[in-house]
Each structure stands twice: as structure tokens, then as C-alpha cells.
Tab-separated table of C-alpha atoms and ligand atoms in Angstrom:
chain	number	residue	atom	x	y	z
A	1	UNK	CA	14.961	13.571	191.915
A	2	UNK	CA	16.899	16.739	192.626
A	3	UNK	CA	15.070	19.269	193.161
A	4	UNK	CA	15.708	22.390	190.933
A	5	UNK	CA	13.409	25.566	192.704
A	6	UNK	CA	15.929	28.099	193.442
A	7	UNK	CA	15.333	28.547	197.774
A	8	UNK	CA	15.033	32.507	198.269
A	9	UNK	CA	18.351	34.212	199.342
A	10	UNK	CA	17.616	36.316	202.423
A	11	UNK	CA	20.646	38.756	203.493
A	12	UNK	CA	20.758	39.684	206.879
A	13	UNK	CA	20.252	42.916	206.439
A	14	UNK	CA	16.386	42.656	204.473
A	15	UNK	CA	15.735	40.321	207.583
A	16	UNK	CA	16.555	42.933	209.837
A	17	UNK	CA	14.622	45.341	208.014
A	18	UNK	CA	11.615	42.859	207.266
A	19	UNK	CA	11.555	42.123	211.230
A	20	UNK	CA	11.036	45.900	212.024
A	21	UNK	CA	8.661	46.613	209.965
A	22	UNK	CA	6.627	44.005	212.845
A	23	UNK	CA	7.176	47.258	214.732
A	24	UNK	CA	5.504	50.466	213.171
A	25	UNK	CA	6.598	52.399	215.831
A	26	UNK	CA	10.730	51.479	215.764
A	27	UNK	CA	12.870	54.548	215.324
A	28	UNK	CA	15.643	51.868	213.067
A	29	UNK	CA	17.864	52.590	216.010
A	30	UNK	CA	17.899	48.788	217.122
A	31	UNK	CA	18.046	47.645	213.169
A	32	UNK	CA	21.172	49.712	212.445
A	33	UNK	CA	23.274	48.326	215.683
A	34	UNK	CA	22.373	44.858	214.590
A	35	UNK	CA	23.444	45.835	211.362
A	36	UNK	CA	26.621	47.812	212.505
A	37	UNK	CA	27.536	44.671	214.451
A	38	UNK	CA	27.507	42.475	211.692
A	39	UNK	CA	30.201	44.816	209.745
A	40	UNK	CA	32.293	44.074	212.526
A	41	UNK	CA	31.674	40.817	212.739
A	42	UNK	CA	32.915	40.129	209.158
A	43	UNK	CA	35.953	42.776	210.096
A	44	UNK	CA	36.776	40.186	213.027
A	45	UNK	CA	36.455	37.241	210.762
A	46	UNK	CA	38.918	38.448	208.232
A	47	UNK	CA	41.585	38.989	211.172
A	48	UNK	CA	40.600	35.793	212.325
A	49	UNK	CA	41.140	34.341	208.992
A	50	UNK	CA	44.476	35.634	208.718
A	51	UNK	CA	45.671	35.216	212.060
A	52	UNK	CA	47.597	32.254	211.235
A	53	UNK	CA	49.606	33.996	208.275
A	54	UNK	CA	50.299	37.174	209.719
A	55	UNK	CA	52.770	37.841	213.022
A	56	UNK	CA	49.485	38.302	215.202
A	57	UNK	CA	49.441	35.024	217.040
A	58	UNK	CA	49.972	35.210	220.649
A	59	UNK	CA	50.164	37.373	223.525
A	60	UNK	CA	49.944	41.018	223.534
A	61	UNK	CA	51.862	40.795	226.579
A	62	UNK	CA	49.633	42.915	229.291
A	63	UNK	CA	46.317	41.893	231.426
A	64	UNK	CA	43.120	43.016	230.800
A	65	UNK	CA	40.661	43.557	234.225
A	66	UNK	CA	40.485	39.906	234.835
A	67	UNK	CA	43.801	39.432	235.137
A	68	UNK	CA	44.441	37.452	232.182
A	69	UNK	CA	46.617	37.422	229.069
A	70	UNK	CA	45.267	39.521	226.457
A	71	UNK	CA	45.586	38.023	222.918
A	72	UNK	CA	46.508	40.024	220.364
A	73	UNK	CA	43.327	39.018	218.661
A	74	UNK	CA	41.494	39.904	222.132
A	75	UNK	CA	42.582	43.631	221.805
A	76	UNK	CA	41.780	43.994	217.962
A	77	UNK	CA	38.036	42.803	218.681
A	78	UNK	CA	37.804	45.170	220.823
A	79	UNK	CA	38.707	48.234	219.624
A	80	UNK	CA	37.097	47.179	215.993
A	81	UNK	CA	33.419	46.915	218.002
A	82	UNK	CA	34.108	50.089	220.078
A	83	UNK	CA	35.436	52.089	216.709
A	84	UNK	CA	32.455	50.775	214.923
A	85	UNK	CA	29.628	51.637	217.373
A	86	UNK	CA	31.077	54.437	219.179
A	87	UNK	CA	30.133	57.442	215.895
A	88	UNK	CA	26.546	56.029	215.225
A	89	UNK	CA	24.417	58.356	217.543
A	90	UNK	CA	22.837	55.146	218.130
A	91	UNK	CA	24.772	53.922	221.684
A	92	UNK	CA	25.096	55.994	224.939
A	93	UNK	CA	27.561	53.550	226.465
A	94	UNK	CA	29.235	50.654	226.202
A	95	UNK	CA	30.885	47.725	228.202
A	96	UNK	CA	33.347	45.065	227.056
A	97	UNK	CA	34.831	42.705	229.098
A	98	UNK	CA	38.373	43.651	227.947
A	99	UNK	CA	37.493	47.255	229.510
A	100	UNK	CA	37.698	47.950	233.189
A	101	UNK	CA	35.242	50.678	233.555
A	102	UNK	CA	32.382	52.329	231.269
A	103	UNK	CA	33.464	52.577	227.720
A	104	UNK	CA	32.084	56.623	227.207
A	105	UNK	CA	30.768	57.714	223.727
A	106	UNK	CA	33.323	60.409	222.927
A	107	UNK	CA	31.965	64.207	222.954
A	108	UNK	CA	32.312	65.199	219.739
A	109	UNK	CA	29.509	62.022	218.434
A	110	UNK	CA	25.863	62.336	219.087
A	111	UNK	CA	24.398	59.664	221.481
A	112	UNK	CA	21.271	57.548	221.350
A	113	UNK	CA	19.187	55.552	223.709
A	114	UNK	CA	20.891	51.809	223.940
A	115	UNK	CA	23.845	50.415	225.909
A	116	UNK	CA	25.740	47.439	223.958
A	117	UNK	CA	27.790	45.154	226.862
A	118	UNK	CA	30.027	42.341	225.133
A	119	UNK	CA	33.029	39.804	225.142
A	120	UNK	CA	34.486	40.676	221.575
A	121	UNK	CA	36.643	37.449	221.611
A	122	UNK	CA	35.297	34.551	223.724
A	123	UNK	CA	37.348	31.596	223.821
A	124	UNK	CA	40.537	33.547	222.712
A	125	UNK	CA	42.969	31.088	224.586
A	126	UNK	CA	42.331	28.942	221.758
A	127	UNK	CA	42.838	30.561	219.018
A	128	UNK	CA	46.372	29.750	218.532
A	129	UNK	CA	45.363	25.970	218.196
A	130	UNK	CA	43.315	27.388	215.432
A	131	UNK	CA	40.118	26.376	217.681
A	132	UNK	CA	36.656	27.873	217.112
A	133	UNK	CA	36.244	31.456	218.551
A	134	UNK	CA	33.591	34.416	218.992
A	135	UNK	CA	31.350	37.224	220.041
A	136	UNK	CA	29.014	37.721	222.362
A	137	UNK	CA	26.870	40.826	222.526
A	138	UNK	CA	23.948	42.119	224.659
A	139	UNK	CA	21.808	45.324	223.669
A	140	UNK	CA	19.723	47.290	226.891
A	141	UNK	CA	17.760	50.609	226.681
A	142	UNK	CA	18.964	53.425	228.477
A	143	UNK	CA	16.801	53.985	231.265
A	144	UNK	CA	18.403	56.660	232.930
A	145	UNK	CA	18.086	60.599	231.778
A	146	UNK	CA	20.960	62.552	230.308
A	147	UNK	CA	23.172	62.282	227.667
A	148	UNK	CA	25.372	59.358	228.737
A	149	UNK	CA	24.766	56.021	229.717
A	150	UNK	CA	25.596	54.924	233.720
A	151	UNK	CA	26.422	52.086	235.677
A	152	UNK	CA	22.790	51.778	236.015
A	153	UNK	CA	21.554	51.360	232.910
A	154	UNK	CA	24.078	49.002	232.595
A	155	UNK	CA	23.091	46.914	235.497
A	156	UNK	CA	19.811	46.199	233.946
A	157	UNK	CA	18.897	42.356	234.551
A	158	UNK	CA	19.104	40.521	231.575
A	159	UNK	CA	15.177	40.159	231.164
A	160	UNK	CA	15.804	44.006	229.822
A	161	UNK	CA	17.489	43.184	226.746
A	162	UNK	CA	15.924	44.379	223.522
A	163	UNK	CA	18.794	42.336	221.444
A	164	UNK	CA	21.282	40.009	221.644
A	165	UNK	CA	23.476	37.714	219.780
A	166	UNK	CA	26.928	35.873	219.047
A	167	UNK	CA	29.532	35.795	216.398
A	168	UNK	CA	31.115	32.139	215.989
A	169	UNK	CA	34.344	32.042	213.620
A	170	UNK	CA	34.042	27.856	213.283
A	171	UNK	CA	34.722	26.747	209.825
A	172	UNK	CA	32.202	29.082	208.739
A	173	UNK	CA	31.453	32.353	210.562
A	174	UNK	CA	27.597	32.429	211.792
A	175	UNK	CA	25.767	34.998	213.451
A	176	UNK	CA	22.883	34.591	215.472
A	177	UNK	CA	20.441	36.808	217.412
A	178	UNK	CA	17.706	37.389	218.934
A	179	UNK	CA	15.049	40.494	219.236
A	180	UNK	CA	12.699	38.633	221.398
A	181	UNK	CA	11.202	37.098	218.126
A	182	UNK	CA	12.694	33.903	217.694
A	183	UNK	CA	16.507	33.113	217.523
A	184	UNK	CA	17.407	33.275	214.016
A	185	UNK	CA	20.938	32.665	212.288
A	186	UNK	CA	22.853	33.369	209.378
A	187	UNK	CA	26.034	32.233	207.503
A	188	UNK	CA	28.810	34.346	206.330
A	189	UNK	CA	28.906	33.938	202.272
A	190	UNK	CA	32.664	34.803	201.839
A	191	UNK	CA	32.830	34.994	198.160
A	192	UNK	CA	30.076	38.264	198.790
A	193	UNK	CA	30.803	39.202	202.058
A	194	UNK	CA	27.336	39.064	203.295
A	195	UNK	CA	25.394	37.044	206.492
A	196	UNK	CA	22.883	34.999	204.508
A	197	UNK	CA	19.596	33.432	206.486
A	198	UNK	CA	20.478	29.763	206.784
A	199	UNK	CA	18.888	28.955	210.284
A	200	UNK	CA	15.061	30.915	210.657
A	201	UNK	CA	13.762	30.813	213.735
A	202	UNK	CA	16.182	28.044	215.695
A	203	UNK	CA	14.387	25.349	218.312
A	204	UNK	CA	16.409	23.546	220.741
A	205	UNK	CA	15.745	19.946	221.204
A	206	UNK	CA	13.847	19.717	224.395
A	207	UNK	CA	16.213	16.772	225.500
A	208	UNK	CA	19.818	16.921	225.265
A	209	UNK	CA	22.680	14.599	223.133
A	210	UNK	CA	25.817	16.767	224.610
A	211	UNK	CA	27.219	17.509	227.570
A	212	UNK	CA	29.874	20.102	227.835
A	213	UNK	CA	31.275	20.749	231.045
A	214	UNK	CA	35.113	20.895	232.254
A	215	UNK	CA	35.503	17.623	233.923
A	216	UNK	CA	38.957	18.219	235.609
A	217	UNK	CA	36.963	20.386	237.708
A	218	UNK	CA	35.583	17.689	239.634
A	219	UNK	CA	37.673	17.323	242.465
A	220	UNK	CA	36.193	21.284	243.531
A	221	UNK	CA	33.006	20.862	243.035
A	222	UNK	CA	29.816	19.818	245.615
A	223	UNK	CA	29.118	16.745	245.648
A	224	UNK	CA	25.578	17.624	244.647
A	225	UNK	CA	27.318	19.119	241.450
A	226	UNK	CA	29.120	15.569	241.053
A	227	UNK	CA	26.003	14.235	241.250
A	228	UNK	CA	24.079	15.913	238.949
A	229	UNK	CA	27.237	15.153	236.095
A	230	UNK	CA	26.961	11.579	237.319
A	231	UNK	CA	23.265	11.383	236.182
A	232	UNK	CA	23.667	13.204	232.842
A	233	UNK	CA	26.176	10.438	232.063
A	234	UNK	CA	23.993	8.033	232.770
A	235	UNK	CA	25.846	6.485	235.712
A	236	UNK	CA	23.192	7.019	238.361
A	237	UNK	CA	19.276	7.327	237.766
A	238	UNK	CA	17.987	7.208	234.683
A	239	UNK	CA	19.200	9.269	232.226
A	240	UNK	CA	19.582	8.531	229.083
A	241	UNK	CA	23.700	9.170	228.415
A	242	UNK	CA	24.933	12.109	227.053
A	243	UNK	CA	27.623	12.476	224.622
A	244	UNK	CA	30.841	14.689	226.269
A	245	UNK	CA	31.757	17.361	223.861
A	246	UNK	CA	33.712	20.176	225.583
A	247	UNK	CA	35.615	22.811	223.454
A	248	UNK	CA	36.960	25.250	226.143
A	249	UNK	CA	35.109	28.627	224.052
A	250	UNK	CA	31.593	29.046	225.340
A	251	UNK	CA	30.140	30.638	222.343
A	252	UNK	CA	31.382	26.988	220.142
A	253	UNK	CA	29.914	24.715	223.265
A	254	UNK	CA	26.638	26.435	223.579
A	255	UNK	CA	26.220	26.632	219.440
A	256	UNK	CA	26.149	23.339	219.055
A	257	UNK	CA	24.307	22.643	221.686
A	258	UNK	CA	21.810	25.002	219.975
A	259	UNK	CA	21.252	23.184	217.114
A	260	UNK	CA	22.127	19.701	218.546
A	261	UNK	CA	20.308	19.732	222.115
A	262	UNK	CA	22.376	19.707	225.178
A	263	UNK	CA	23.662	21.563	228.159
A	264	UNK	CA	27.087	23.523	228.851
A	265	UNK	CA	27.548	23.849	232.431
A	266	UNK	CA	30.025	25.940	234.394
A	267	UNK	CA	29.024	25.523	238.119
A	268	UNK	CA	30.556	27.160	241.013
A	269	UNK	CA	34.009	25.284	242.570
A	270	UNK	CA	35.994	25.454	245.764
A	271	UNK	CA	38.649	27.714	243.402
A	272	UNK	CA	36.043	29.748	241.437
A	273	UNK	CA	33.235	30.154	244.213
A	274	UNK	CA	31.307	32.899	242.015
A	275	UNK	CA	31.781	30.796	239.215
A	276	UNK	CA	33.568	31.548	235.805
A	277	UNK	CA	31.591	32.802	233.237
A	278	UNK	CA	30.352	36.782	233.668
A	279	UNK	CA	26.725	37.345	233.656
A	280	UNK	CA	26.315	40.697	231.478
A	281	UNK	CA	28.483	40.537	228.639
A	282	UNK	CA	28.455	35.947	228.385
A	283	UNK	CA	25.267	34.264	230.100
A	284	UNK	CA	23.026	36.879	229.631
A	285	UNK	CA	22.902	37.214	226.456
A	286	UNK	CA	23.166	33.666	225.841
A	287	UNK	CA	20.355	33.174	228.468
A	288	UNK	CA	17.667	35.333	226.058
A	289	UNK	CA	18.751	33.235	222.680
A	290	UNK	CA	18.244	30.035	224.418
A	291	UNK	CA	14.638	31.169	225.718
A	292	UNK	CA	13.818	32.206	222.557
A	293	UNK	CA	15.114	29.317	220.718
A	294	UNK	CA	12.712	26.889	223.429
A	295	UNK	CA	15.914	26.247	226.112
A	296	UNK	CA	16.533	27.182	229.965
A	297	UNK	CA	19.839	29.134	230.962
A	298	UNK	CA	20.049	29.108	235.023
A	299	UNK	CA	22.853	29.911	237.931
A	300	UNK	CA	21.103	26.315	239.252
A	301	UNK	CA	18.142	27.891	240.986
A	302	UNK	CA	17.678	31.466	239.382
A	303	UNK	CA	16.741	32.020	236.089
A	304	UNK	CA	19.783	33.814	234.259
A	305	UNK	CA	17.965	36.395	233.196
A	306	UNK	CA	16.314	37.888	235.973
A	307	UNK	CA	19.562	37.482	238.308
A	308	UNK	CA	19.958	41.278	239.124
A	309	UNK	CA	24.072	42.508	238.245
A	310	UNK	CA	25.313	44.143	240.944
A	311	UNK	CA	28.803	44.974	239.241
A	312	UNK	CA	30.016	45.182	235.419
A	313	UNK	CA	32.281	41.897	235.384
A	314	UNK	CA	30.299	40.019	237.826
A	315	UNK	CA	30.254	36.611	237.351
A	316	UNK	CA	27.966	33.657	237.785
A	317	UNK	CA	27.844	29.645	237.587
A	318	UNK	CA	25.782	28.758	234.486
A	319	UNK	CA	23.733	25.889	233.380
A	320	UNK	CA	22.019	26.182	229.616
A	321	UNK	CA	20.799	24.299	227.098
A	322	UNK	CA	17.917	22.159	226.612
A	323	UNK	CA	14.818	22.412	229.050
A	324	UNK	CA	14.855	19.274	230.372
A	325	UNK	CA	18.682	19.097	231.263
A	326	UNK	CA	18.600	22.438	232.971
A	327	UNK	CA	15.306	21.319	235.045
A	328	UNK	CA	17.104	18.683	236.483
A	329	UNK	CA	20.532	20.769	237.648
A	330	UNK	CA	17.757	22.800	239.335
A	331	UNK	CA	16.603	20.168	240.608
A	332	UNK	CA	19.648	18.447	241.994
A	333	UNK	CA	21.900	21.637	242.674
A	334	UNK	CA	19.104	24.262	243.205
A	335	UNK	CA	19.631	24.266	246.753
A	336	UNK	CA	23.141	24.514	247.675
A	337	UNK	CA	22.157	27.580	244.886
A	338	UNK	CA	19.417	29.482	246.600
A	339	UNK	CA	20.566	32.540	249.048
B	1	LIG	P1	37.208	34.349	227.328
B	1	LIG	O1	38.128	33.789	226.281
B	1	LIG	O2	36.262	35.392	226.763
B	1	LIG	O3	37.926	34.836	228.559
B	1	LIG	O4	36.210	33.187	227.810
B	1	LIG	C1	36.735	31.940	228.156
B	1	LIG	C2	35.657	31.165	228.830
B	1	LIG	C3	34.657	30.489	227.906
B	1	LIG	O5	34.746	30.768	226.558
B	1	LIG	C4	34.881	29.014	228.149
B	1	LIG	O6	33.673	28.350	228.147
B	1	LIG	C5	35.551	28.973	229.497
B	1	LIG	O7	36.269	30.164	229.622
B	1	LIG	C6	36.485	27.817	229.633
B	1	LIG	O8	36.984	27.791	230.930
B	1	LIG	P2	37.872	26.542	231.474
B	1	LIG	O9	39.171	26.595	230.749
B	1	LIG	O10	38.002	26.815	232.953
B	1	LIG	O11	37.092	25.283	231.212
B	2	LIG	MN1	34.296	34.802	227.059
B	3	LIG	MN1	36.787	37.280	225.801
């Protein structure tokens, strides 16, 4: 028999407001930024949408501080986040990863007391096959006096974080955070424009189904890394095989991972001997959804979150997903790890 009780429609916005009223003593400053970012969100997802109609596919032709090829799309995230925190009095700095330095709240806004660090388009190499994409965002308090925020307060480890989330544009655009009360998500509705509560309080299975992991970087890696991607497949010990899935944008990889169980790993190679992935603005914030959601993020002996950042774009190998999968990395790559 179908069943005919209408299921309550929660916009993200009453959650938000619902979850701070847990706190008595919250100013609303944390509420509004989560609530801010979600207006950009929906502005990204509309340029997003369109990016295959209009003349913005492809490469804006200059190099952002890692060296590579800005997308067009890269540089419009971007300066959509900055433009639509920087006025709030909320933020007393920012960092993105398409920014070399500090991003300064201008003089003539007030400023508050949080830092936002993020990657406004992760995965952007792929959007011109039309490939998922997203956003990645990490929220610290300021803990330094004065009216702007510092490297320092910026170089907070990322057990610090008061909020975090991503932004995935797959065929439906989902956001997801965290507050340090459960990982909870919520699905654009297009027809109104609004993030609607469609995943409450998200658990990762405790075992994993996926494995996503560039294979083509075997050749570089340890052979205790080879090892460990040897026994997720099932080839040596006694793990049960996992299914490859490997999309090439972290923020697609480690959603369905999420929801599914598994592990996206990005270990340190011969070529990339810091690793890839950068710790503030991608596995950090990543690291405190998958805690809260019942998971493990780790460099393969640290836990992500209490690595401490020594620079804004630093990077760092990464192993997260389920608990189980990221125990045993630990436990077969942990020491070549360890310093
Ligand atoms: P970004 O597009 O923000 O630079 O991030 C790309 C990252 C990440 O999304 C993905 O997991 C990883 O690069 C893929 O790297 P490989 O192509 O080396 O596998
Ligand atoms: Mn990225
Ligand atoms: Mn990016």
C-alpha cells in the first residue's frame, strides 16, 4: 500500500536555525555563514548548470598558486564565495585555494570573529566532460586579537573547526555539513531554489564497498602503499574485495563513499612526496564530516585533524572513509608515515 502521510519538508535554513537554538548562548554568527554559503552554493550551481550552453568552458588561460590551469569556472567560484562573505561583518579573513596569500576583509565592511578557508571548485579539470564537481569549505574562530584575521588563526589544526561542509553539483546539487552535531545533508529543490533536508544525521558504513584511489600511480608508490591496495582488492589477506570507483574530483569520490562505505586514498608518491590533496581548505574539512558521520580521515598514521598546518596550501597524503578501511592503511602504511 502506498503510503499517503505527507513527510515534513525541512529547508535548510529552519535546520540551521532549529540546530542553534541547541546553543542558547550563539551570537547567529555561525548560522548566517552557513546560510550565506548556501546562497552561493545555488549561485555556483546555476553557472554550473549553464556552463555547457554558454562560451565559459575551458581555460581562463593563467595559473593560480599551484601552478595549474585555472578554469573559467575555477575563477567564478571564487570570487562569487569571496563577494558573498566578504560584507557580512561575520568573517575576519579568508583563504581559498585559488588565492596565494590571505584573502583581507576590505576596510570599509565590519569584521567578525571566524575565518572561512576553501577550494570553491574541486575537481574543476572535469568539468568540461560534464563530470561531477564541488565545494569544499572549512569555518575556524579567530583566535588572535585585532581586527583582522592572521596566518595564525588560519593555521589552526583542523580539530578547531566550528563548521564545515561541501557543495557537490552531481545530477543534483547537495550540500552537506557539519557543526560538530552530526553530518547532515540536503538537496537542492530547483523548481524553489531551496536546500531541502534529505539526508539527517549521515552514518558511514563501518566497512567499506568502494575503493577510490588513482591506480596509475602505482609504479611511485612504497611498496607498503602497494600493499595495502593489494589487500583492499582482495588479492592478498583477507579482505573482502572492494569495488574500484574513482572519479578524479574528491568531493564526488568521498560523497559516495559517504553514503555507500568506502575509502578514497591519495598517498604520498616518488613524484608527489607531500602528497596531493591540501590539508586546510580539502582534507580537513572532509576529515571533521567523516568523524561526525562515524568514519576515520588519516595522512596513514596521524589523524587528519590534529595534523598541525604549518603553511596555507600545505598539502598532505590522505586516507578516509570507513573506520575499518582507514585502520588498516594505518596499519600497513603507518610507519613509513610516522616522523
Ligand atoms: P582541484 O580541482 O580543486 O585542484 O582538485 C583536484 C583534486 C581532487 O579533486 C581529486 O581527488 C584529485 O585532484 C585527483 O588527482 P589525480 O588526477 O592525480 O588523480
Ligand atoms: Mn580540490
Ligand atoms: Mn579547486
Amino acid at each position: 500500500m502506498v503510503n499517503h502521510t505527507p513527510t515534513s519538508v525541512v529547508t535548510i535554513e529552519r535546520f540551521i536555525i532549529e540546530q542553534e537554538r541547541l546553543h542558547p548562548e550563539a551570537s547567529g554568527d555561525l548560522s548566517n555563514i552557513l546560510y550565506d554559503l548556501a546562497l552561493a552554493a545555488k549561485m555556483i550551481t546555476n553557472k554550473v548548470r549553464n556552463a555547457g550552453l554558454v562560451d565559459i568552458l575551458g581555460s581562463a588561460q593563467t595559473e593560480n598558486v599551484q601552478g595549474e590551469i585555472q578554469q573559467k569556472l575555477d575563477i567564478f567560484a571564487n570570487e562569487t564565495i569571496i563577494k558573498a562573505m566578504d560584507h557580512t561583518g561575520r568573517l575576519c579573513a579568508m583563504a581559498s585555494e585559488e588565492e596565494e596569500g590571505i584573502v583581507a576583509i576590505p576596510r570599509e565592511f565590519k569584521t567578525g570573529r571566524y575565518l572561512l578557508l576553501f577550494d570553491p571548485l574541486d575537481g574543476s579539470s572535469n568539468i568540461d566532460v560534464n563530470v561531477p564537481v564541488g565545494t569544499i569549505f572549512s569555518v575556524v574562530p579567530k583566535i588572535t586579537r585585532g581586527r583582522d584575521g592572521t596566518l595564525e588563526d588560519l593555521l589552526q589544526p583542523g580539530r578547531r573547526q566550528v563548521a564545515a561542509g561541501y557543495v557537490i553539483y552531481g545530477s543534483a546539487t547537495m550540500l552537506v555539513y557539519t557543526t560538530g552535531q552530526g553530518a547532515h545533508g540536503f538537496t537542492l529543490d530547483p523548481s524553489i531554489g531551496e536546500f531541502l533536508l534529505s539526508h539527517p544525521n549521515i552514518r558511514i558504513p563501518e566497512h567499506g564497498r568502494y575503493l577510490s584511489v588513482n591506480d596509475s600511480y602505482a609504479p611511485l608508490w612504497c611498496d607498503e602503499v602497494r600493499d595495502l591496495m593489494r589487500r583492499y582488492r582482495g588479492l592478498d589477506g583477507d579482505h573482502q574485495p572492494l569495488s574500484i570507483r574513482y572519479v578524479g574530483s574528491l568531493v564526488a569520490d568521498f560523497h559516495r563513499n559517504l553514503l555507500g562505505g568506502g575509502i578514497f586514498a591519495y598517498p604520498r608518491n616518488s613524484q608527489t612526496p607531500e602528497g596531493k590533496l591540501r590539508l586546510l581548505y580539502e582534507a580537513n574539512p572532509l576529515a571533521f564530516i567523516v568523524e561526525q558521520a562515524g568514519g576515520l580521515a588519516s595522512d596513514g598514521a596521524n589523524r587528519i585533524l590534529d595534523v598541525p598546518p604549518a603553511s596555507l596550501h600545505q598539502r598532505t597524503p590522505l586516507y578516509i572513509g570507513s573506520k575499518a578501511e582507514v585502520e588498516l592503511a594505518e596499519r600497513i602504511v603507518g610507519e613509513t608515515v610516522r616522523t
